[in-house]
Amino acid sequence: MISYAQKIRRPAGRHFPGRGRSHRPGATCVCAGLCETVETAAAVQSAGEDRRLGKAHLKIQMGGMAAAIEAYRTAPTPNVIILETEGRSDILTGLDQLATVCDSGSRVS
């Protein structure tokens, strides 16, 4: 059986990642890592040095949940917040407080 490749027609003006233009994940992403331990800060820093995040803006700050709540009361929040907290019992309360000071488009992980 002989098979022939079909030419797929795509609508004009649509972008398909990997074809023509290069798609770069994290190109306009602003990330903040709020860590309580030096080990976690080092891991976040190492992840930020990955080539796929080369154009992402990453800021690492020590202090965890309390520092995040205080920092974002007066400052705009980044797109992604990487948060480390050692207090397991009050994590949901802390996340609720953080949500009240964050912009609607931010994600906490």
Short mmCIF file of N, CA and C in Angstrom, two decimals:
data_model
loop_
_atom_site.label_atom_id
_atom_site.label_comp_id
_atom_site.label_asym_id
_atom_site.label_seq_id
_atom_site.Cartn_x
_atom_site.Cartn_y
_atom_site.Cartn_z
N MET A 1 0.83 -1.17 0.00
CA MET A 1 0.00 0.00 0.00
C MET A 1 0.88 1.24 0.00
N ILE A 2 0.56 2.17 -0.86
CA ILE A 2 1.30 3.43 -0.95
C ILE A 2 0.50 4.50 -0.23
N SER A 3 1.18 5.24 0.63
CA SER A 3 0.50 6.34 1.31
C SER A 3 1.20 7.64 0.96
N TYR A 4 0.42 8.69 0.86
CA TYR A 4 0.94 9.99 0.51
C TYR A 4 0.71 10.95 1.67
N ALA A 5 1.68 11.77 1.92
CA ALA A 5 1.53 12.77 2.99
C ALA A 5 0.53 13.82 2.52
N GLN A 6 -0.37 14.17 3.39
CA GLN A 6 -1.35 15.20 3.07
C GLN A 6 -0.86 16.54 3.57
N LYS A 7 -1.09 17.55 2.80
CA LYS A 7 -0.74 18.89 3.21
C LYS A 7 -1.91 19.43 4.03
N ILE A 8 -1.61 19.82 5.25
CA ILE A 8 -2.64 20.32 6.14
C ILE A 8 -2.75 21.83 5.98
N ARG A 9 -3.94 22.28 5.73
CA ARG A 9 -4.17 23.73 5.58
C ARG A 9 -4.48 24.31 6.94
N ARG A 10 -3.75 25.34 7.30
CA ARG A 10 -3.95 26.01 8.57
C ARG A 10 -4.49 27.40 8.33
N PRO A 11 -5.37 27.86 9.19
CA PRO A 11 -5.90 29.22 9.03
C PRO A 11 -4.78 30.25 9.10
N ALA A 12 -4.89 31.27 8.28
CA ALA A 12 -3.87 32.32 8.26
C ALA A 12 -3.89 33.09 9.58
N GLY A 13 -2.72 33.49 10.04
CA GLY A 13 -2.61 34.31 11.24
C GLY A 13 -2.53 33.53 12.54
N ARG A 14 -2.72 32.22 12.50
CA ARG A 14 -2.61 31.44 13.73
C ARG A 14 -1.19 30.97 13.90
N HIS A 15 -0.76 30.92 15.15
CA HIS A 15 0.60 30.48 15.47
C HIS A 15 0.57 29.05 15.98
N PHE A 16 1.41 28.21 15.41
CA PHE A 16 1.53 26.84 15.85
C PHE A 16 2.94 26.66 16.39
N PRO A 17 3.08 26.45 17.73
CA PRO A 17 4.41 26.32 18.32
C PRO A 17 5.23 25.24 17.62
N GLY A 18 6.50 25.54 17.43
CA GLY A 18 7.39 24.58 16.81
C GLY A 18 7.44 24.68 15.29
N ARG A 19 6.60 25.49 14.69
CA ARG A 19 6.58 25.64 13.24
C ARG A 19 6.82 27.10 12.90
N GLY A 20 7.93 27.37 12.29
CA GLY A 20 8.22 28.74 11.89
C GLY A 20 8.88 29.53 13.01
N ARG A 21 8.09 30.01 13.95
CA ARG A 21 8.63 30.78 15.06
C ARG A 21 8.96 29.86 16.22
N SER A 22 9.90 30.28 17.04
CA SER A 22 10.23 29.43 18.18
C SER A 22 9.35 29.81 19.36
N HIS A 23 8.91 28.81 20.08
CA HIS A 23 8.07 29.01 21.25
C HIS A 23 8.96 28.88 22.48
N ARG A 24 9.02 29.91 23.29
CA ARG A 24 9.90 29.89 24.44
C ARG A 24 9.09 29.96 25.72
N PRO A 25 9.02 28.87 26.48
CA PRO A 25 8.26 28.90 27.72
C PRO A 25 8.89 29.87 28.71
N GLY A 26 8.07 30.59 29.42
CA GLY A 26 8.57 31.50 30.44
C GLY A 26 9.12 32.80 29.91
N ALA A 27 8.82 33.15 28.66
CA ALA A 27 9.43 34.33 28.05
C ALA A 27 9.04 35.62 28.76
N THR A 28 7.84 35.71 29.28
CA THR A 28 7.42 36.95 29.93
C THR A 28 6.99 36.71 31.38
N CYS A 29 7.41 35.63 31.95
CA CYS A 29 6.97 35.25 33.29
C CYS A 29 7.83 35.91 34.36
N VAL A 30 7.17 36.41 35.39
CA VAL A 30 7.85 36.96 36.56
C VAL A 30 7.56 36.00 37.71
N CYS A 31 8.62 35.46 38.33
CA CYS A 31 8.48 34.47 39.39
C CYS A 31 9.16 34.98 40.66
N ALA A 32 8.59 34.60 41.80
CA ALA A 32 9.19 34.93 43.09
C ALA A 32 9.24 33.67 43.93
N GLY A 33 10.38 33.41 44.53
CA GLY A 33 10.53 32.29 45.45
C GLY A 33 10.71 32.83 46.85
N LEU A 34 9.79 32.52 47.74
CA LEU A 34 9.87 32.95 49.13
C LEU A 34 10.15 31.72 49.98
N CYS A 35 11.38 31.60 50.41
CA CYS A 35 11.86 30.37 51.03
C CYS A 35 12.17 30.59 52.50
N GLU A 36 12.09 29.49 53.26
CA GLU A 36 12.45 29.53 54.67
C GLU A 36 13.80 28.87 54.93
N THR A 37 14.25 28.01 54.02
CA THR A 37 15.54 27.34 54.22
C THR A 37 16.47 27.66 53.06
N VAL A 38 17.74 27.62 53.36
CA VAL A 38 18.77 27.89 52.35
C VAL A 38 18.76 26.82 51.27
N GLU A 39 18.44 25.58 51.64
CA GLU A 39 18.42 24.48 50.67
C GLU A 39 17.34 24.70 49.61
N THR A 40 16.17 25.16 50.04
CA THR A 40 15.09 25.42 49.09
C THR A 40 15.44 26.61 48.20
N ALA A 41 16.03 27.63 48.78
CA ALA A 41 16.46 28.78 47.99
C ALA A 41 17.46 28.37 46.93
N ALA A 42 18.37 27.47 47.28
CA ALA A 42 19.36 26.99 46.31
C ALA A 42 18.68 26.18 45.20
N ALA A 43 17.68 25.38 45.55
CA ALA A 43 16.96 24.59 44.55
C ALA A 43 16.19 25.50 43.59
N VAL A 44 15.55 26.53 44.12
CA VAL A 44 14.82 27.47 43.27
C VAL A 44 15.79 28.23 42.37
N GLN A 45 16.93 28.63 42.91
CA GLN A 45 17.95 29.32 42.12
C GLN A 45 18.45 28.41 41.00
N SER A 46 18.67 27.15 41.29
CA SER A 46 19.12 26.19 40.28
C SER A 46 18.08 26.02 39.18
N ALA A 47 16.81 25.93 39.56
CA ALA A 47 15.74 25.82 38.56
C ALA A 47 15.69 27.07 37.69
N GLY A 48 15.93 28.22 38.28
CA GLY A 48 15.91 29.47 37.53
C GLY A 48 17.03 29.59 36.52
N GLU A 49 18.09 28.83 36.70
CA GLU A 49 19.22 28.85 35.77
C GLU A 49 19.03 27.91 34.59
N ASP A 50 17.94 27.17 34.58
CA ASP A 50 17.63 26.28 33.46
C ASP A 50 17.43 27.11 32.20
N ARG A 51 17.89 26.64 31.08
CA ARG A 51 17.82 27.40 29.83
C ARG A 51 16.39 27.72 29.41
N ARG A 52 15.43 26.88 29.80
CA ARG A 52 14.04 27.12 29.42
C ARG A 52 13.43 28.30 30.17
N LEU A 53 14.06 28.71 31.25
CA LEU A 53 13.60 29.87 32.00
C LEU A 53 14.55 31.05 31.83
N GLY A 54 15.31 31.03 30.76
CA GLY A 54 16.32 32.05 30.54
C GLY A 54 15.79 33.47 30.49
N LYS A 55 14.58 33.66 30.01
CA LYS A 55 14.02 35.00 29.93
C LYS A 55 13.03 35.31 31.06
N ALA A 56 12.84 34.36 31.94
CA ALA A 56 11.96 34.60 33.09
C ALA A 56 12.71 35.43 34.12
N HIS A 57 12.00 36.27 34.80
CA HIS A 57 12.58 37.08 35.86
C HIS A 57 12.29 36.38 37.18
N LEU A 58 13.34 36.00 37.90
CA LEU A 58 13.19 35.26 39.14
C LEU A 58 13.81 36.04 40.29
N LYS A 59 13.04 36.22 41.35
CA LYS A 59 13.54 36.88 42.55
C LYS A 59 13.35 35.92 43.71
N ILE A 60 14.42 35.69 44.47
CA ILE A 60 14.35 34.79 45.62
C ILE A 60 14.50 35.63 46.88
N GLN A 61 13.63 35.37 47.84
CA GLN A 61 13.62 36.12 49.09
C GLN A 61 13.42 35.14 50.23
N MET A 62 14.10 35.34 51.32
CA MET A 62 13.93 34.49 52.49
C MET A 62 12.77 35.02 53.33
N GLY A 63 12.12 34.12 54.06
CA GLY A 63 11.07 34.55 54.96
C GLY A 63 9.78 33.77 54.86
N GLY A 64 9.55 33.06 53.78
CA GLY A 64 8.37 32.22 53.65
C GLY A 64 7.06 32.98 53.58
N MET A 65 6.04 32.41 54.20
CA MET A 65 4.67 32.94 54.14
C MET A 65 4.56 34.35 54.69
N ALA A 66 5.15 34.60 55.86
CA ALA A 66 5.05 35.92 56.49
C ALA A 66 5.68 36.99 55.60
N ALA A 67 6.82 36.69 55.00
CA ALA A 67 7.48 37.65 54.12
C ALA A 67 6.65 37.90 52.86
N ALA A 68 6.01 36.86 52.35
CA ALA A 68 5.18 37.02 51.15
C ALA A 68 3.99 37.94 51.43
N ILE A 69 3.31 37.71 52.54
CA ILE A 69 2.15 38.53 52.89
C ILE A 69 2.57 39.99 53.07
N GLU A 70 3.67 40.21 53.76
CA GLU A 70 4.14 41.58 53.99
C GLU A 70 4.60 42.25 52.70
N ALA A 71 5.32 41.50 51.86
CA ALA A 71 5.86 42.08 50.63
C ALA A 71 4.78 42.49 49.65
N TYR A 72 3.72 41.69 49.53
CA TYR A 72 2.71 41.95 48.51
C TYR A 72 1.54 42.79 48.99
N ARG A 73 1.62 43.29 50.20
CA ARG A 73 0.62 44.26 50.66
C ARG A 73 0.73 45.56 49.85
N THR A 74 1.97 45.94 49.53
CA THR A 74 2.20 47.22 48.86
C THR A 74 2.79 47.08 47.46
N ALA A 75 3.26 45.90 47.10
CA ALA A 75 3.91 45.72 45.80
C ALA A 75 3.04 44.84 44.90
N PRO A 76 3.15 45.03 43.58
CA PRO A 76 2.42 44.14 42.66
C PRO A 76 2.97 42.71 42.78
N THR A 77 2.09 41.75 42.62
CA THR A 77 2.52 40.35 42.75
C THR A 77 3.01 39.81 41.41
N PRO A 78 3.96 38.87 41.46
CA PRO A 78 4.45 38.24 40.23
C PRO A 78 3.42 37.26 39.67
N ASN A 79 3.71 36.73 38.49
CA ASN A 79 2.83 35.73 37.87
C ASN A 79 2.79 34.44 38.68
N VAL A 80 3.95 34.02 39.17
CA VAL A 80 4.07 32.76 39.91
C VAL A 80 4.79 33.01 41.22
N ILE A 81 4.23 32.49 42.31
CA ILE A 81 4.87 32.58 43.62
C ILE A 81 5.19 31.16 44.08
N ILE A 82 6.47 30.91 44.32
CA ILE A 82 6.91 29.62 44.85
C ILE A 82 7.13 29.85 46.34
N LEU A 83 6.37 29.15 47.13
CA LEU A 83 6.32 29.44 48.56
C LEU A 83 6.70 28.22 49.39
N GLU A 84 7.61 28.42 50.33
CA GLU A 84 7.96 27.37 51.27
C GLU A 84 7.50 27.80 52.65
N THR A 85 6.83 26.90 53.34
CA THR A 85 6.43 27.18 54.71
C THR A 85 6.63 25.95 55.56
N GLU A 86 7.10 26.14 56.77
CA GLU A 86 7.34 25.02 57.67
C GLU A 86 6.17 24.80 58.62
N GLY A 87 5.26 25.76 58.73
CA GLY A 87 4.11 25.64 59.62
C GLY A 87 2.98 24.88 58.95
N ARG A 88 2.86 23.60 59.21
CA ARG A 88 1.83 22.79 58.56
C ARG A 88 0.43 23.08 59.09
N SER A 89 0.32 23.45 60.35
CA SER A 89 -1.01 23.62 60.94
C SER A 89 -1.72 24.87 60.44
N ASP A 90 -0.99 25.90 60.09
CA ASP A 90 -1.63 27.15 59.69
C ASP A 90 -1.41 27.52 58.23
N ILE A 91 -1.10 26.54 57.39
CA ILE A 91 -0.81 26.84 55.98
C ILE A 91 -2.04 27.37 55.25
N LEU A 92 -3.21 26.81 55.51
CA LEU A 92 -4.42 27.28 54.83
C LEU A 92 -4.79 28.70 55.25
N THR A 93 -4.61 29.00 56.53
CA THR A 93 -4.86 30.37 57.01
C THR A 93 -3.89 31.34 56.34
N GLY A 94 -2.63 30.94 56.25
CA GLY A 94 -1.63 31.78 55.60
C GLY A 94 -1.92 31.99 54.12
N LEU A 95 -2.37 30.93 53.43
CA LEU A 95 -2.71 31.06 52.01
C LEU A 95 -3.93 31.97 51.82
N ASP A 96 -4.89 31.89 52.74
CA ASP A 96 -6.04 32.79 52.67
C ASP A 96 -5.60 34.24 52.83
N GLN A 97 -4.70 34.50 53.77
CA GLN A 97 -4.19 35.86 53.97
C GLN A 97 -3.40 36.33 52.76
N LEU A 98 -2.60 35.44 52.19
CA LEU A 98 -1.82 35.78 50.99
C LEU A 98 -2.74 36.09 49.82
N ALA A 99 -3.81 35.33 49.69
CA ALA A 99 -4.75 35.55 48.59
C ALA A 99 -5.40 36.93 48.67
N THR A 100 -5.56 37.46 49.85
CA THR A 100 -6.19 38.78 49.98
C THR A 100 -5.28 39.91 49.51
N VAL A 101 -3.97 39.69 49.50
CA VAL A 101 -3.05 40.75 49.07
C VAL A 101 -2.49 40.53 47.67
N CYS A 102 -2.73 39.35 47.06
CA CYS A 102 -2.22 39.05 45.72
C CYS A 102 -3.16 39.57 44.64
N ASP A 103 -2.57 39.86 43.48
CA ASP A 103 -3.37 40.21 42.30
C ASP A 103 -4.10 38.96 41.83
N SER A 104 -5.17 39.14 41.10
CA SER A 104 -6.00 38.01 40.68
C SER A 104 -5.30 37.05 39.73
N GLY A 105 -4.30 37.49 38.98
CA GLY A 105 -3.63 36.63 38.01
C GLY A 105 -2.47 35.82 38.54
N SER A 106 -2.14 35.93 39.82
CA SER A 106 -0.99 35.22 40.39
C SER A 106 -1.36 33.79 40.76
N ARG A 107 -0.35 32.92 40.71
CA ARG A 107 -0.53 31.53 41.11
C ARG A 107 0.45 31.24 42.23
N VAL A 108 0.00 30.56 43.25
CA VAL A 108 0.86 30.18 44.37
C VAL A 108 1.09 28.68 44.28
N SER A 109 2.38 28.25 44.33
CA SER A 109 2.67 26.82 44.28
C SER A 109 3.58 26.43 45.43
#
